[in-house]
CSV table of C-alpha atoms in Angstrom, one decimal:
chain,number,residue,atom,x,y,z
L,1,MET,CA,104.3,246.2,221.9
L,2,ASP,CA,102.4,243.9,219.5
L,3,SER,CA,102.7,240.4,219.4
L,4,THR,CA,105.3,240.5,216.3
L,5,GLU,CA,107.1,242.7,218.5
L,6,VAL,CA,107.2,240.2,221.5
L,7,LEU,CA,108.3,237.6,219.1
L,8,THR,CA,110.7,239.7,217.7
L,9,LEU,CA,112.2,240.6,221.2
L,10,ARG,CA,112.2,236.8,222.3
L,11,ARG,CA,114.2,235.8,219.4
L,12,ALA,CA,116.7,238.5,220.2
L,13,ARG,CA,117.0,237.5,223.8
L,14,THR,CA,117.5,233.9,223.0
L,15,ARG,CA,120.2,234.9,220.2
L,16,TYR,CA,121.8,237.3,222.7
L,17,GLU,CA,122.1,234.7,225.3
L,18,VAL,CA,123.4,232.0,223.2
L,19,ALA,CA,126.0,234.4,221.7
L,20,ARG,CA,127.2,235.7,225.5
L,21,LEU,CA,127.3,231.7,225.9
L,22,ARG,CA,129.3,231.0,222.8
L,23,ALA,CA,131.7,233.8,223.8
L,24,ALA,CA,132.2,232.6,227.2
L,25,THR,CA,132.8,229.1,225.9
L,26,LEU,CA,135.5,230.8,223.4
L,27,GLY,CA,136.9,233.0,226.7
L,28,VAL,CA,137.6,229.9,228.6
L,29,LEU,CA,139.5,227.9,225.8
L,30,PRO,CA,143.0,229.6,227.1
L,31,LEU,CA,142.0,228.3,230.4
L,32,THR,CA,141.7,224.3,228.7
L,33,LEU,CA,145.2,225.1,227.5
L,34,VAL,CA,146.5,225.5,231.1
L,35,VAL,CA,144.4,222.5,232.3
L,36,ALA,CA,146.2,220.5,229.2
L,37,ALA,CA,149.5,221.8,230.6
L,38,ALA,CA,148.9,220.9,234.1
L,39,LEU,CA,147.9,217.5,233.0
L,40,CYS,CA,151.5,217.0,231.8
L,41,PHE,CA,153.0,217.8,234.7
L,42,THR,CA,150.8,217.1,237.7
L,43,ALA,CA,151.4,213.8,239.8
L,44,ARG,CA,147.7,213.2,240.1
L,45,PRO,CA,145.9,213.9,237.0
L,46,SER,CA,142.3,212.9,238.1
L,47,SER,CA,142.2,215.7,240.4
L,48,THR,CA,143.9,218.1,238.1
L,49,LEU,CA,141.6,217.2,235.6
L,50,GLY,CA,138.5,217.6,238.0
L,51,PHE,CA,139.6,221.0,239.3
L,52,GLY,CA,140.3,222.1,235.5
L,53,LEU,CA,137.1,221.4,234.6
L,54,ALA,CA,135.4,223.0,237.5
L,55,ALA,CA,137.6,225.8,237.2
L,56,ALA,CA,136.4,226.1,233.1
L,57,ALA,CA,132.7,225.4,234.2
L,58,VAL,CA,132.6,228.4,236.7
L,59,GLY,CA,134.6,230.5,233.9
L,60,VAL,CA,131.8,229.9,231.6
L,61,VAL,CA,129.2,230.7,233.7
L,62,LEU,CA,130.8,233.9,235.2
L,63,LEU,CA,131.9,235.1,231.6
L,64,TRP,CA,128.0,234.2,230.5
L,65,TYR,CA,126.7,236.0,233.5
L,66,GLY,CA,129.0,239.4,232.5
L,67,ARG,CA,128.9,242.6,234.8
L,68,ALA,CA,131.4,242.3,237.7
L,69,PRO,CA,131.5,238.8,237.9
L,70,GLN,CA,132.9,238.7,234.1
L,71,ARG,CA,135.5,241.2,234.8
L,72,ALA,CA,137.0,238.8,237.7
L,73,VAL,CA,137.6,235.9,235.5
L,74,LEU,CA,141.0,237.1,234.2
L,75,PRO,CA,142.5,238.5,237.7
L,76,GLY,CA,141.3,235.4,239.2
L,77,THR,CA,142.8,233.0,236.7
L,78,VAL,CA,146.1,234.7,236.7
L,79,ALA,CA,146.3,234.9,240.2
L,80,GLY,CA,145.6,231.3,240.7
L,81,LEU,CA,148.6,230.4,238.0
L,82,VAL,CA,150.8,231.5,240.5
L,83,PRO,CA,150.3,228.8,242.9
L,84,LEU,CA,149.6,226.3,240.1
L,85,ALA,CA,153.2,227.1,238.7
L,86,LEU,CA,154.7,226.9,242.0
L,87,SER,CA,153.3,223.5,243.0
L,88,LEU,CA,154.1,221.7,239.7
L,89,CYS,CA,157.5,223.0,239.7
L,90,ALA,CA,157.6,222.1,243.7
L,91,ASN,CA,156.2,218.7,242.6
L,92,GLN,CA,159.2,217.9,240.4
L,93,ILE,CA,161.5,218.3,243.3
L,94,HIS,CA,162.1,215.8,245.6
L,95,HIS,CA,164.4,216.2,248.7
L,96,CYS,CA,165.2,212.7,250.4
L,97,GLY,CA,167.4,212.7,253.2
L,98,SER,CA,167.9,209.7,256.1
L,99,ASP,CA,164.3,209.9,257.5
L,100,GLY,CA,162.7,209.6,254.2
L,101,CYS,CA,161.7,211.8,251.1
L,102,SER,CA,159.7,215.5,251.5
L,103,SER,CA,158.0,217.3,249.2
L,104,PHE,CA,158.1,221.0,248.5
L,105,CYS,CA,154.5,221.0,247.3
L,106,ALA,CA,152.4,222.2,250.7
L,107,PRO,CA,154.6,225.0,251.2
L,108,ALA,CA,154.6,225.9,247.4
L,109,CYS,CA,150.9,226.0,247.5
L,110,THR,CA,150.7,227.9,250.9
L,111,LEU,CA,153.4,230.6,249.4
L,112,GLY,CA,151.5,230.8,246.0
L,113,GLY,CA,148.2,231.1,247.5
L,114,VAL,CA,149.9,234.0,249.7
L,115,LEU,CA,151.0,235.3,246.3
L,116,ALA,CA,147.6,235.1,244.6
L,117,GLY,CA,146.0,236.4,247.3
L,118,LEU,CA,147.6,239.7,247.4
L,119,LEU,CA,147.4,240.1,243.7
L,120,VAL,CA,143.6,239.6,243.6
L,121,ALA,CA,143.4,241.8,246.8
L,122,SER,CA,145.4,244.6,244.8
L,123,ILE,CA,143.7,244.5,241.6
L,124,GLY,CA,140.2,244.6,243.7
L,125,ARG,CA,141.2,247.7,245.6
L,126,ARG,CA,142.5,249.3,242.5
L,127,ARG,CA,139.3,248.5,240.9
L,128,ARG,CA,137.3,249.7,244.2
L,129,ALA,CA,135.5,246.1,243.7
L,130,ASP,CA,132.8,245.0,245.6
L,131,VAL,CA,132.0,241.3,246.8
L,132,TRP,CA,130.6,240.4,243.1
L,133,PHE,CA,134.3,240.8,242.2
L,134,TRP,CA,136.0,239.7,245.3
L,135,LEU,CA,134.0,236.3,245.5
L,136,PRO,CA,134.5,235.2,241.5
L,137,ALA,CA,138.3,236.2,241.5
L,138,SER,CA,138.7,234.1,244.7
L,139,GLY,CA,137.1,231.3,243.3
L,140,MET,CA,138.7,231.1,239.8
L,141,ALA,CA,142.2,231.6,241.7
L,142,LEU,CA,141.6,228.8,244.1
L,143,LEU,CA,140.4,226.8,241.5
L,144,THR,CA,143.2,227.5,239.2
L,145,GLY,CA,145.6,226.9,242.1
L,146,SER,CA,144.2,223.8,243.2
L,147,MET,CA,144.9,221.9,239.8
L,148,GLY,CA,148.6,222.1,241.1
L,149,CYS,CA,148.0,221.6,244.8
L,150,THR,CA,146.3,218.3,244.8
L,151,CYS,CA,150.0,217.1,244.6
L,152,VAL,CA,150.1,216.2,248.4
L,153,GLY,CA,146.7,215.3,248.3
L,154,TYR,CA,143.7,217.9,249.7
L,155,SER,CA,146.1,219.1,252.3
L,156,GLY,CA,147.9,221.1,249.5
L,157,VAL,CA,144.2,222.4,248.5
L,158,LEU,CA,143.9,223.4,252.3
L,159,GLY,CA,147.3,225.3,252.3
L,160,LEU,CA,146.6,226.9,249.5
L,161,ALA,CA,143.2,228.4,250.7
L,162,PHE,CA,145.0,229.2,254.1
L,163,GLY,CA,147.4,231.2,252.2
L,164,PHE,CA,145.0,232.9,249.8
L,165,ALA,CA,142.9,234.0,252.9
L,166,VAL,CA,146.1,235.4,254.7
L,167,GLY,CA,146.8,237.6,251.1
L,168,LEU,CA,143.4,238.6,250.5
L,169,VAL,CA,141.7,239.5,253.9
L,170,PRO,CA,144.1,242.4,254.8
L,171,GLY,CA,143.2,243.6,251.1
L,172,VAL,CA,139.5,243.3,251.5
L,173,LEU,CA,139.1,244.7,255.0
L,174,GLY,CA,141.5,247.6,254.2
L,175,ARG,CA,139.4,248.5,251.0
L,176,PRO,CA,137.7,251.8,250.5
L,177,SER,CA,133.9,251.6,250.4
L,178,ALA,CA,133.0,249.6,247.3
L,179,GLU,CA,130.2,250.9,244.6
L,180,LYS,CA,127.7,248.8,244.0
L,181,SER,CA,128.4,247.5,240.5
L,182,VAL,CA,125.7,244.8,240.1
K,1,MET,CA,122.4,251.7,227.6
K,2,MET,CA,124.2,249.5,224.9
K,3,VAL,CA,127.1,249.7,227.1
K,4,ARG,CA,125.2,248.2,230.1
K,5,LEU,CA,123.4,245.3,227.9
K,6,ALA,CA,126.9,244.6,226.2
K,7,ASP,CA,128.5,244.3,229.9
K,8,GLY,CA,125.6,241.7,230.7
K,9,ASP,CA,122.9,243.8,232.2
K,10,ARG,CA,119.8,242.1,231.2
K,11,SER,CA,117.6,244.8,233.0
K,12,VAL,CA,118.0,246.9,230.1
K,13,PHE,CA,117.2,244.8,227.3
K,14,THR,CA,113.7,245.7,226.4
K,15,GLN,CA,114.6,249.4,226.9
K,16,VAL,CA,117.1,249.0,224.3
K,17,PHE,CA,114.8,246.8,221.9
K,18,GLU,CA,112.0,249.8,222.4
K,19,LEU,CA,114.5,252.7,221.7
K,20,LEU,CA,116.0,251.1,218.5
K,21,GLY,CA,113.2,249.5,217.1
K,22,PRO,CA,111.2,252.7,215.6
K,23,ARG,CA,114.8,254.1,214.3
K,24,ILE,CA,115.6,250.9,212.8
K,25,HIS,CA,112.2,250.5,211.4
K,26,ARG,CA,112.3,253.9,209.8
K,27,LEU,CA,115.7,253.3,208.3
K,28,CYS,CA,114.3,250.1,206.6
K,29,ARG,CA,111.5,251.7,205.2
K,30,ALA,CA,113.5,254.6,203.9
K,31,LEU,CA,115.9,252.2,202.0
K,32,LEU,CA,113.5,249.8,200.8
K,33,GLN,CA,110.7,251.6,200.0
K,34,ASN,CA,108.3,248.4,200.9
K,35,GLN,CA,106.5,247.7,204.3
K,36,ALA,CA,106.7,244.2,204.2
K,37,ASP,CA,110.4,244.1,203.4
K,38,ALA,CA,111.6,246.6,206.0
K,39,ALA,CA,109.6,245.0,208.6
K,40,ASP,CA,111.4,241.7,207.6
K,41,ALA,CA,114.6,243.6,207.2
K,42,ALA,CA,113.8,245.6,210.7
K,43,GLN,CA,113.2,242.1,212.7
K,44,GLU,CA,116.0,240.5,211.5
K,45,ALA,CA,118.7,243.4,212.2
K,46,MET,CA,117.2,244.0,215.6
K,47,GLN,CA,117.9,240.3,216.4
K,48,LYS,CA,121.4,240.8,214.7
K,49,ILE,CA,122.2,244.3,217.1
K,50,LEU,CA,121.1,242.5,220.3
K,51,GLU,CA,123.0,239.4,219.3
K,52,ARG,CA,126.3,240.9,218.5
K,53,ALA,CA,126.3,243.7,221.3
K,54,PRO,CA,128.2,241.4,223.9
K,55,LEU,CA,130.9,240.9,221.2
K,56,ASP,CA,131.1,243.2,218.3
K,57,TYR,CA,129.9,246.7,220.0
K,58,ASP,CA,132.8,248.9,220.8
K,59,ARG,CA,131.9,250.5,224.2
K,60,ALA,CA,134.0,253.5,223.3
K,61,ARG,CA,131.6,254.6,220.1
K,62,PRO,CA,128.0,255.7,220.4
K,63,ALA,CA,125.6,252.8,219.7
K,64,LEU,CA,123.3,254.5,217.2
K,65,PRO,CA,125.5,254.6,214.3
K,66,TRP,CA,126.7,251.1,214.9
K,67,ALA,CA,123.2,249.6,215.3
K,68,LEU,CA,122.2,251.4,211.9
K,69,ALA,CA,125.0,250.2,210.1
K,70,ILE,CA,123.8,246.6,210.9
K,71,ALA,CA,120.4,247.5,209.6
K,72,GLY,CA,121.5,249.0,206.5
K,73,TRP,CA,123.8,246.1,205.8
K,74,GLU,CA,120.5,244.0,206.6
K,75,CYS,CA,118.4,246.0,204.2
K,76,ARG,CA,121.4,246.0,201.3
K,77,THR,CA,121.3,242.1,202.0
K,78,LEU,CA,117.7,241.8,201.5
K,79,ALA,CA,117.3,244.2,198.5
K,80,ARG,CA,120.1,242.1,196.9
K,81,LYS,CA,117.9,238.5,197.4
K,82,ARG,CA,114.9,240.3,195.9
K,83,ALA,CA,116.6,241.7,193.0
K,84,ARG,CA,118.2,238.3,192.2
K,85,ARG,CA,114.6,236.6,192.6
K,86,ARG,CA,113.4,239.0,190.3
K,87,GLU,CA,115.9,238.4,187.8
K,88,VAL,CA,114.7,234.9,187.4
K,89,GLY,CA,112.2,236.1,184.9
K,90,PRO,CA,109.2,237.2,183.7
K,91,LEU,CA,107.6,233.8,184.9
K,92,GLU,CA,108.1,234.9,188.3
K,93,ASP,CA,106.3,237.8,187.8
K,94,ALA,CA,103.3,236.0,186.0
K,95,THR,CA,102.9,233.8,189.3
K,96,THR,CA,101.7,236.9,191.1
K,97,ASN,CA,99.0,237.7,188.4
K,98,LEU,CA,97.5,234.0,188.0
K,99,PRO,CA,93.7,233.9,187.5
K,100,VAL,CA,91.9,232.4,190.6
K,101,PRO,CA,90.6,228.7,189.6
K,102,ARG,CA,86.9,228.7,189.8
K,103,GLU,CA,87.1,225.6,192.5
K,104,GLY,CA,88.8,226.4,195.7
K,105,GLY,CA,88.9,230.1,195.3
K,106,GLU,CA,91.6,232.0,197.3
K,107,GLU,CA,93.5,228.8,198.6
K,108,ALA,CA,93.7,226.8,195.5
K,109,ALA,CA,95.3,230.3,193.6
K,110,LEU,CA,97.7,230.4,196.5
K,111,VAL,CA,98.5,226.6,196.1
K,112,GLN,CA,98.8,227.1,192.3
K,113,ARG,CA,101.1,230.0,192.8
K,114,ASP,CA,103.3,228.0,195.0
K,115,LEU,CA,103.7,224.9,192.7
K,116,LEU,CA,104.6,227.2,189.7
K,117,ARG,CA,106.9,229.3,191.8
K,118,ALA,CA,108.7,225.7,192.4
K,119,ALA,CA,108.5,224.9,188.8
K,120,VAL,CA,110.2,227.9,187.8
K,121,GLU,CA,112.9,227.4,190.6
K,122,ALA,CA,113.5,224.1,189.2
K,123,LEU,CA,113.6,225.5,185.7
K,124,GLY,CA,116.3,227.9,186.9
K,125,GLU,CA,118.6,224.4,187.2
K,126,LEU,CA,118.3,223.6,183.8
K,127,SER,CA,120.3,224.7,180.8
K,128,GLU,CA,119.0,227.5,178.2
K,129,THR,CA,117.7,224.9,175.7
K,130,ASP,CA,116.1,222.8,177.9
K,131,ARG,CA,114.5,225.9,179.4
K,132,GLU,CA,113.6,227.4,175.9
K,133,THR,CA,112.2,224.0,175.1
K,134,LEU,CA,109.9,223.7,178.1
K,135,LEU,CA,108.8,227.1,177.7
K,136,ALA,CA,107.7,226.6,174.2
K,137,THR,CA,106.0,223.5,175.4
K,138,PHE,CA,104.0,225.6,178.0
K,139,TRP,CA,102.9,228.4,175.6
K,140,ASP,CA,102.1,225.5,172.8
K,141,GLU,CA,104.9,227.0,170.4
K,142,ALA,CA,106.9,224.6,168.3
K,143,ALA,CA,110.5,225.4,167.9
K,144,THR,CA,111.0,226.7,164.1
K,145,SER,CA,114.8,225.8,164.0
K,146,VAL,CA,114.5,222.2,164.9
K,147,SER,CA,112.2,219.3,163.1
K,148,GLY,CA,109.0,217.9,165.3
K,149,ALA,CA,111.0,214.7,166.4
K,150,THR,CA,113.7,216.5,167.4
K,151,PHE,CA,111.7,219.1,169.0
K,152,ARG,CA,109.8,215.7,170.9
K,153,LYS,CA,113.2,214.2,171.8
K,154,ARG,CA,114.3,217.4,173.6
K,155,ARG,CA,111.3,218.1,175.4
K,156,GLU,CA,111.4,214.5,176.7
K,157,ARG,CA,114.9,215.1,177.8
K,158,ALA,CA,114.3,218.4,179.2
K,159,LEU,CA,111.3,217.3,181.1
K,160,GLU,CA,113.4,214.2,182.8
K,161,ARG,CA,116.0,216.9,183.7
K,162,LEU,CA,113.3,219.2,185.0
K,163,ARG,CA,111.7,216.5,187.1
K,164,GLY,CA,115.4,215.6,188.5
K,165,ALA,CA,115.9,219.1,189.4
K,166,PHE,CA,112.5,219.2,191.2
K,167,ARG,CA,113.1,216.0,193.1
K,168,ARG,CA,116.9,217.4,194.1
K,169,LEU,CA,115.4,220.7,194.9
K,170,TYR,CA,111.9,219.7,196.8
K,171,GLY,CA,112.4,215.8,197.3
K,172,LEU,CA,109.2,214.9,195.2
K,173,ASP,CA,108.1,214.8,191.7
């Protein structure tokens, strides 16, 4: 390879990476809409925004990187929408009795976490995915769900994580031997 | 291999480049019939192919026709650009055949050629009448249809507009 070809190769590589980054940024735009919608209903906008920005940043990195982690972004985000929607709905319902008010937020997050875990597990099993799918998908699901689960502080996020683990672990343990895809 | 590259597998980047490069270059040489233009077009095409692989490449289709289509389009674009430049007129061709100045040698000739090319570019910004007036001045021809005073006035105005165009294009007189 002569010097001109090396230079062309280098330029092509830069343009390739920039194109991937641009596509990744465009790819997380729907997630920013979800963040904006969550901000309208949440009780703790700063936490929601923080988790939303983290989810978007992780999404950009995963989409830019490509391969199995890239394919985990959509299932992970969709799975995370379940606890997010449940917690935002629960946040609107207050049950007040003689001993004070209680919120359904934490149970909704735990239930949403279980459902999200089951969803990620079922997709991962169907794809015979390996750790490079499970980890990014779980990360995206947890970050997306956490946007709503901060309604009762970080105990809601812990509830989500616990529920997610309960839903995911059987799927991960019972999966057929994964083929290496990275 | 293109599927892997489009999917984000950077380990095949150089291999794809080395496999496609000669074919793209051959196509460009065949289309443009000029070694330098073919090299330019092939370089640009290779960069575009690899840049567009993640987004535009249809993984269900073979990669080579897709890559060659981009290269072909790049060659057509370059050929059109070259044709447009040639349309500027005979002065453009004249710039390549300028005599080498006695002082300064090849370098001075290059500078002179660049200046003349810039002047031709600025001339392209003027009206037909202005161009004719300036060309007549350049070749020391007096316009037959107009009197000397009118011609001088026209030349003065055309030169002013040429200076303006030059300033607009290159930021200097």
